[in-house]
Coordinates of C-alpha atoms in Angstrom, one line a residue:
M1 CA 81.0 83.7 120.5
A2 CA 83.8 81.3 119.6
S3 CA 87.5 80.5 119.9
V4 CA 89.7 80.2 116.8
R5 CA 92.4 77.5 116.4
L6 CA 94.9 77.2 113.6
R7 CA 96.8 73.8 113.4
D8 CA 99.9 73.6 111.3
V9 CA 98.4 76.0 108.7
Y10 CA 100.3 76.7 105.5
K11 CA 99.5 78.9 102.5
V12 CA 101.4 78.2 99.3
Y13 CA 101.4 80.3 96.1
G14 CA 103.1 78.2 93.5
S15 CA 106.8 78.1 94.6
H16 CA 106.3 80.7 97.3
I17 CA 105.2 79.8 100.8
G18 CA 103.3 82.8 102.3
V19 CA 102.5 81.2 105.7
R20 CA 104.6 78.4 107.2
G21 CA 103.1 76.0 109.7
I22 CA 101.2 78.4 112.0
N23 CA 99.9 77.0 115.3
L24 CA 97.7 79.5 117.2
N25 CA 95.0 79.3 119.8
I26 CA 92.8 82.4 120.0
P27 CA 90.6 82.2 123.1
D28 CA 86.9 83.1 123.2
E29 CA 86.3 86.8 123.8
S30 CA 90.0 87.7 123.5
F31 CA 91.5 90.5 121.5
V32 CA 94.5 89.1 119.5
V33 CA 96.7 91.3 117.3
L34 CA 98.9 89.9 114.5
V35 CA 101.8 92.3 114.0
G36 CA 104.8 92.3 111.8
P37 CA 106.4 94.0 108.8
S38 CA 104.9 93.9 105.3
G39 CA 105.0 90.5 103.7
C40 CA 105.3 88.5 107.0
G41 CA 102.0 86.6 106.4
K42 CA 99.7 88.4 108.9
S43 CA 97.0 89.5 106.4
T44 CA 97.1 86.2 104.6
T45 CA 96.5 84.4 107.9
L46 CA 93.5 86.7 108.6
R47 CA 92.1 86.1 105.1
M48 CA 92.4 82.4 105.6
I49 CA 90.3 82.7 108.8
A50 CA 87.8 84.8 106.9
G51 CA 87.5 82.3 104.0
L52 CA 88.9 84.8 101.5
E53 CA 92.0 82.6 101.0
T54 CA 92.1 78.8 100.8
I55 CA 94.2 76.9 103.3
S56 CA 96.9 74.9 101.5
H57 CA 97.6 72.6 104.5
G58 CA 96.5 72.3 108.1
E59 CA 93.2 72.9 110.0
L60 CA 91.2 76.0 110.9
W61 CA 88.7 75.5 113.7
I62 CA 86.1 78.2 114.6
G63 CA 84.5 77.0 117.9
D64 CA 83.9 73.3 117.5
T65 CA 83.6 73.5 113.7
L66 CA 86.3 72.6 111.2
A67 CA 86.1 75.6 108.9
N68 CA 88.6 74.8 106.1
D69 CA 85.9 74.2 103.5
L70 CA 83.1 76.4 104.8
P71 CA 82.0 79.3 102.7
S72 CA 83.0 82.7 104.1
R73 CA 79.4 83.7 104.7
T74 CA 78.7 80.7 106.9
R75 CA 81.8 80.9 109.2
G76 CA 80.3 83.4 111.6
T77 CA 83.1 86.0 110.9
A78 CA 82.8 89.6 109.9
M79 CA 85.7 91.6 108.4
V80 CA 86.6 95.3 108.5
F81 CA 88.9 96.4 105.7
Q82 CA 91.6 99.1 105.5
S83 CA 89.7 100.7 102.6
Y84 CA 86.3 100.7 104.4
A85 CA 84.7 99.0 101.4
L86 CA 81.5 101.0 101.6
Y87 CA 79.0 101.3 98.8
P88 CA 79.4 104.9 97.7
H89 CA 75.9 105.2 96.2
M90 CA 74.1 104.0 99.3
S91 CA 73.3 105.8 102.5
V92 CA 74.8 104.7 105.8
R93 CA 71.5 103.0 106.6
R94 CA 71.5 101.0 103.4
N95 CA 75.2 100.1 103.8
L96 CA 74.3 98.6 107.2
T97 CA 71.2 96.8 106.0
F98 CA 72.4 95.4 102.7
S99 CA 74.0 92.2 103.9
L100 CA 71.1 91.5 106.2
K101 CA 68.6 91.8 103.3
I102 CA 70.6 89.5 101.2
A103 CA 70.7 87.0 104.1
G104 CA 66.9 87.1 104.2
F105 CA 66.4 88.7 107.7
S106 CA 62.9 90.1 108.5
K107 CA 62.4 93.9 108.3
S108 CA 61.9 94.1 112.1
E109 CA 65.1 92.1 112.8
I110 CA 67.0 94.4 110.4
E111 CA 65.7 97.5 112.0
Q112 CA 66.6 96.2 115.5
R113 CA 70.1 95.3 114.5
V114 CA 70.8 98.6 112.7
S115 CA 69.4 100.6 115.5
H116 CA 71.6 98.8 118.0
A117 CA 74.8 99.2 115.9
A118 CA 74.1 102.9 115.2
K119 CA 73.6 103.6 118.9
I120 CA 76.8 101.8 119.9
L121 CA 78.8 103.7 117.3
E122 CA 77.0 107.0 117.6
L123 CA 76.0 106.9 113.9
E124 CA 72.3 107.8 114.4
P125 CA 72.7 111.4 113.1
Y126 CA 74.4 110.1 109.9
L127 CA 72.1 107.2 108.8
D128 CA 70.8 109.1 105.8
R129 CA 74.1 110.4 104.6
K130 CA 76.3 108.9 101.9
P131 CA 79.9 107.9 102.6
S132 CA 81.2 110.9 100.7
Q133 CA 79.6 113.1 103.2
L134 CA 81.4 111.5 106.2
S135 CA 84.9 112.0 107.7
G136 CA 87.4 109.1 107.6
G137 CA 86.6 108.2 111.2
Q138 CA 82.9 108.2 110.5
R139 CA 83.4 105.9 107.5
Q140 CA 85.4 103.5 109.6
R141 CA 82.6 103.4 112.2
V142 CA 80.2 102.6 109.4
A143 CA 82.5 99.7 108.3
M144 CA 82.5 98.5 111.9
G145 CA 78.7 98.9 112.1
R146 CA 78.3 96.7 109.0
A147 CA 80.3 94.0 110.8
I148 CA 78.3 94.4 114.1
V149 CA 74.9 94.0 112.5
R150 CA 75.9 90.5 111.4
E151 CA 76.4 89.6 115.1
P152 CA 79.4 87.5 114.2
K153 CA 81.3 85.0 116.4
V154 CA 84.6 86.6 115.4
F155 CA 85.6 90.1 114.3
L156 CA 88.4 90.4 111.8
F157 CA 90.2 93.7 111.3
D158 CA 92.7 94.2 108.4
E159 CA 94.8 97.3 109.2
P160 CA 91.6 99.4 109.6
L161 CA 93.3 102.6 110.8
S162 CA 96.0 103.0 108.1
N163 CA 94.1 105.6 106.2
L164 CA 93.5 107.9 109.2
D165 CA 95.7 110.7 110.6
A166 CA 97.6 110.2 113.8
K167 CA 95.1 111.9 116.1
L168 CA 92.2 110.0 114.6
R169 CA 94.0 106.7 114.8
S170 CA 94.5 107.2 118.5
Q171 CA 90.8 108.0 119.0
M172 CA 89.7 105.0 116.9
R173 CA 92.0 102.7 118.8
L174 CA 90.1 103.5 122.0
E175 CA 86.7 103.1 120.2
I176 CA 87.7 99.7 118.9
K177 CA 88.9 98.5 122.3
R178 CA 85.8 99.8 124.0
L179 CA 83.6 98.1 121.4
Q180 CA 85.3 94.8 121.8
R181 CA 85.0 94.9 125.5
R182 CA 81.4 95.8 125.4
L183 CA 80.4 93.2 122.8
K184 CA 82.8 90.5 124.1
V185 CA 83.4 89.2 120.6
T186 CA 86.5 87.3 119.8
T187 CA 88.6 89.7 117.7
V188 CA 91.6 89.2 115.4
Y189 CA 93.3 92.4 114.4
V190 CA 96.1 92.8 111.8
T191 CA 98.6 95.7 111.8
H192 CA 102.2 96.6 111.0
D193 CA 102.0 99.3 113.7
Q194 CA 103.5 98.0 117.0
V195 CA 101.9 100.9 118.9
E196 CA 98.5 99.6 117.9
A197 CA 99.5 96.1 118.8
M198 CA 100.7 97.1 122.3
T199 CA 97.7 99.3 123.1
L200 CA 94.9 97.1 121.7
A201 CA 95.9 93.5 122.4
D202 CA 95.3 91.0 125.1
I203 CA 97.6 88.7 123.2
V204 CA 100.2 89.9 120.7
V205 CA 101.3 87.5 117.9
V206 CA 104.6 88.8 116.3
M207 CA 105.1 87.3 112.8
Q208 CA 108.2 87.1 110.7
D209 CA 108.7 85.5 107.3
G210 CA 105.4 83.6 107.4
R211 CA 106.0 82.2 110.8
I212 CA 105.1 83.1 114.4
A213 CA 108.1 84.6 116.1
Q214 CA 106.5 85.1 119.5
I215 CA 103.2 85.0 121.3
G216 CA 102.5 86.7 124.6
S217 CA 100.9 89.7 126.4
P218 CA 102.1 93.1 125.2
L219 CA 104.2 93.5 128.3
E220 CA 105.8 90.0 127.9
V221 CA 106.7 90.5 124.3
F222 CA 108.2 94.0 125.1
E223 CA 110.1 93.0 128.2
H224 CA 111.1 89.4 127.2
P225 CA 111.6 89.3 123.4
V226 CA 112.6 85.8 122.3
N227 CA 115.0 87.0 119.6
K228 CA 116.6 90.1 118.1
F229 CA 113.9 90.5 115.5
V230 CA 111.1 90.8 118.1
A231 CA 113.3 93.1 120.2
G232 CA 113.9 95.4 117.3
F233 CA 110.4 95.4 116.0
M234 CA 108.5 95.9 119.2
G235 CA 109.2 99.3 120.7
S236 CA 109.6 102.9 119.4
P237 CA 112.3 103.9 118.7
P238 CA 113.7 100.5 117.8
M239 CA 116.1 98.8 120.3
N240 CA 119.8 99.7 120.1
F241 CA 122.2 96.9 119.2
I242 CA 126.0 96.5 119.8
E243 CA 128.1 93.5 118.7
G244 CA 130.6 92.1 121.1
T245 CA 131.6 89.2 123.3
V246 CA 130.8 87.7 126.7
I247 CA 133.7 88.1 129.1
A248 CA 134.5 87.3 132.8
G249 CA 132.9 89.8 135.2
A250 CA 133.3 90.6 138.8
K251 CA 132.9 87.9 141.5
G252 CA 132.6 85.1 138.9
G253 CA 129.8 86.8 137.0
R254 CA 129.7 87.8 133.3
A255 CA 130.0 91.0 131.4
F256 CA 129.6 92.2 127.8
A257 CA 132.5 93.8 125.9
G258 CA 131.8 95.6 122.7
G259 CA 131.6 99.0 121.0
G260 CA 134.1 100.4 123.5
L261 CA 131.8 99.5 126.4
T262 CA 132.0 97.0 129.2
V263 CA 128.6 96.2 130.7
P264 CA 128.1 93.9 133.7
L265 CA 125.4 91.3 132.9
P266 CA 122.7 90.7 135.5
R267 CA 123.7 87.5 137.2
E268 CA 120.2 86.0 137.5
R269 CA 119.7 86.1 133.7
F270 CA 123.2 85.5 132.3
H271 CA 125.2 83.4 134.7
H272 CA 125.1 80.4 132.4
L273 CA 126.9 82.0 129.5
A274 CA 130.3 80.8 128.4
I275 CA 133.3 83.2 128.3
D276 CA 134.3 84.4 124.8
R277 CA 130.9 83.7 123.4
P278 CA 130.0 86.2 120.6
A279 CA 126.8 88.1 121.5
T280 CA 124.7 91.2 120.6
L281 CA 123.8 93.6 123.3
G282 CA 120.3 95.1 123.1
V283 CA 119.3 98.3 125.1
R284 CA 116.2 100.4 124.6
A285 CA 116.4 104.2 124.3
D286 CA 114.7 104.6 127.7
D287 CA 117.6 102.7 129.2
I288 CA 120.3 105.0 127.9
V289 CA 119.8 107.9 130.3
P290 CA 121.2 111.3 129.5
D291 CA 123.0 112.9 132.5
G292 CA 120.6 115.1 134.5
H293 CA 117.5 114.0 132.5
G294 CA 116.0 111.0 134.4
V295 CA 117.0 108.9 137.3
T296 CA 120.6 107.6 137.1
P297 CA 120.4 103.8 136.9
R298 CA 121.5 101.8 140.0
S299 CA 123.8 99.7 137.7
A300 CA 125.1 102.5 135.5
V301 CA 127.7 102.3 132.7
A302 CA 128.6 105.8 131.8
F303 CA 130.1 107.2 128.6
K304 CA 130.3 110.4 126.6
A305 CA 129.2 111.0 123.0
A306 CA 128.4 114.0 120.8
V307 CA 124.7 114.3 119.8
S308 CA 124.3 114.6 116.1
L309 CA 120.5 114.8 115.7
T310 CA 117.5 115.4 117.9
E311 CA 113.8 114.8 117.5
M312 CA 111.6 117.0 119.8
L313 CA 108.3 115.1 120.6
G314 CA 106.8 117.5 123.2
N315 CA 107.2 115.9 126.5
E316 CA 110.3 114.0 125.4
T317 CA 113.2 114.3 123.0
L318 CA 115.1 111.6 121.1
L319 CA 118.9 112.0 121.0
F320 CA 120.8 110.4 118.1
F321 CA 124.5 109.9 118.3
N322 CA 127.4 107.6 117.2
Y323 CA 129.6 105.9 119.7
N324 CA 132.6 103.9 118.4
G325 CA 130.9 103.2 115.1
H326 CA 127.5 102.3 116.5
D327 CA 124.5 104.5 115.8
L328 CA 122.5 104.8 119.0
V329 CA 119.4 106.6 120.3
S330 CA 118.5 107.8 123.8
R331 CA 115.2 109.2 125.2
M332 CA 115.4 112.4 127.1
Q333 CA 112.4 112.5 129.5
Q334 CA 112.8 116.1 130.6
P335 CA 113.4 118.0 127.3
R336 CA 115.8 120.9 126.8
E337 CA 117.4 122.4 123.7
V338 CA 120.4 120.3 122.6
M339 CA 122.9 122.0 120.3
P340 CA 124.4 120.2 117.3
D341 CA 127.5 118.2 118.3
E342 CA 126.9 118.9 122.0
M343 CA 128.9 116.4 124.1
M344 CA 126.7 114.6 126.7
T345 CA 127.2 111.9 129.3
F346 CA 124.9 108.9 129.0
S347 CA 124.4 106.0 131.4
I348 CA 123.3 102.5 130.3
N349 CA 121.0 100.8 132.7
A350 CA 122.8 97.5 133.0
D351 CA 119.9 95.9 134.9
R352 CA 117.6 96.4 131.8
I353 CA 119.9 95.1 129.0
H354 CA 119.1 92.2 126.6
L355 CA 121.6 89.8 125.0
F356 CA 121.2 87.8 121.8
D357 CA 123.2 85.0 120.1
S358 CA 125.3 86.5 117.3
K359 CA 124.5 83.7 114.9
D360 CA 120.8 82.6 115.4
E361 CA 119.8 85.9 117.1
T362 CA 117.8 84.1 119.9
S363 CA 117.7 85.6 123.4
L364 CA 120.4 84.5 125.8
S365 CA 118.4 85.5 128.9
F366 CA 118.0 82.4 131.1
K367 CA 114.6 83.6 132.2
T368 CA 113.4 84.1 128.6
Q369 CA 114.7 80.7 127.6
K370 CA 112.9 79.0 130.5
A371 CA 109.6 80.7 129.6
R372 CA 109.5 79.4 126.0

């Protein structure tokens, strides 16, 4: 297996810069997910690692080998595409063996590798079927099997679950994670789905406009976003934001005033902020607690609002409302029927709030700043 290192990597298309100076260390045997909105450069980065895109500037190392000019077939990588990319006229067995035959492996070696991959992915009953006779999940397993038989140093996944329904995506996420842990292959996975990123990754790489916005564990990126973009992108539903100002709080502390609310700021994270500084308050739906539906926060800031829309999700309900011109969402953990325009009391958990600079949108949390 191998680590992957990108050093000041750029990808330029004429006058457009697709990837801007990426520096990234991907440890051996790790599962790294590149996540971000469409056009952020994540798939371009993956294709540069695979050798399907040239590197305009910088260095790509796979293990101890500088891979910039290596042909794709000699890099020790194997890629699984969103579209499966199976040969429709070939059986599953022939799809699995094709690349090995081209590479000149012996018949016995090919049989051993195909048998191993088919057993791992539970494809043995389908080896003589053609792709058209398989479900979407089975086709994706064949695509993964075609990568496994090559015994690569690095697995590359380019949004492999986008064509599957919600239930099957959830099942395939588990299969991919189990497979990676079993084979212990360095894996780089691209997705725009932050749920996939949070559930699959050892390391999450959040990308924005061709750059890396933040690198960290799923929990670190979720709990300590370095800027407003990361905070709003990671988490479902997106974080609520309210514009306002830092004001003097109790006992020499600080508070946030904005949107008709005054929220005390946790002293250990925000004691350093200047009075009258413009700021953006961030609070997740889980931390706006409806009265009677969850534990009332220890540091609660209560207010009332009329619920305009609900989304029933089974074991929880999302409540949408407007408060002083700000559209907000709360998560109800113990669902009940909520009538249109019903007035409810909500409590913001002041211990769990985030604060961002109004101009450059970076986190103002003292702890997050120290961790960068």
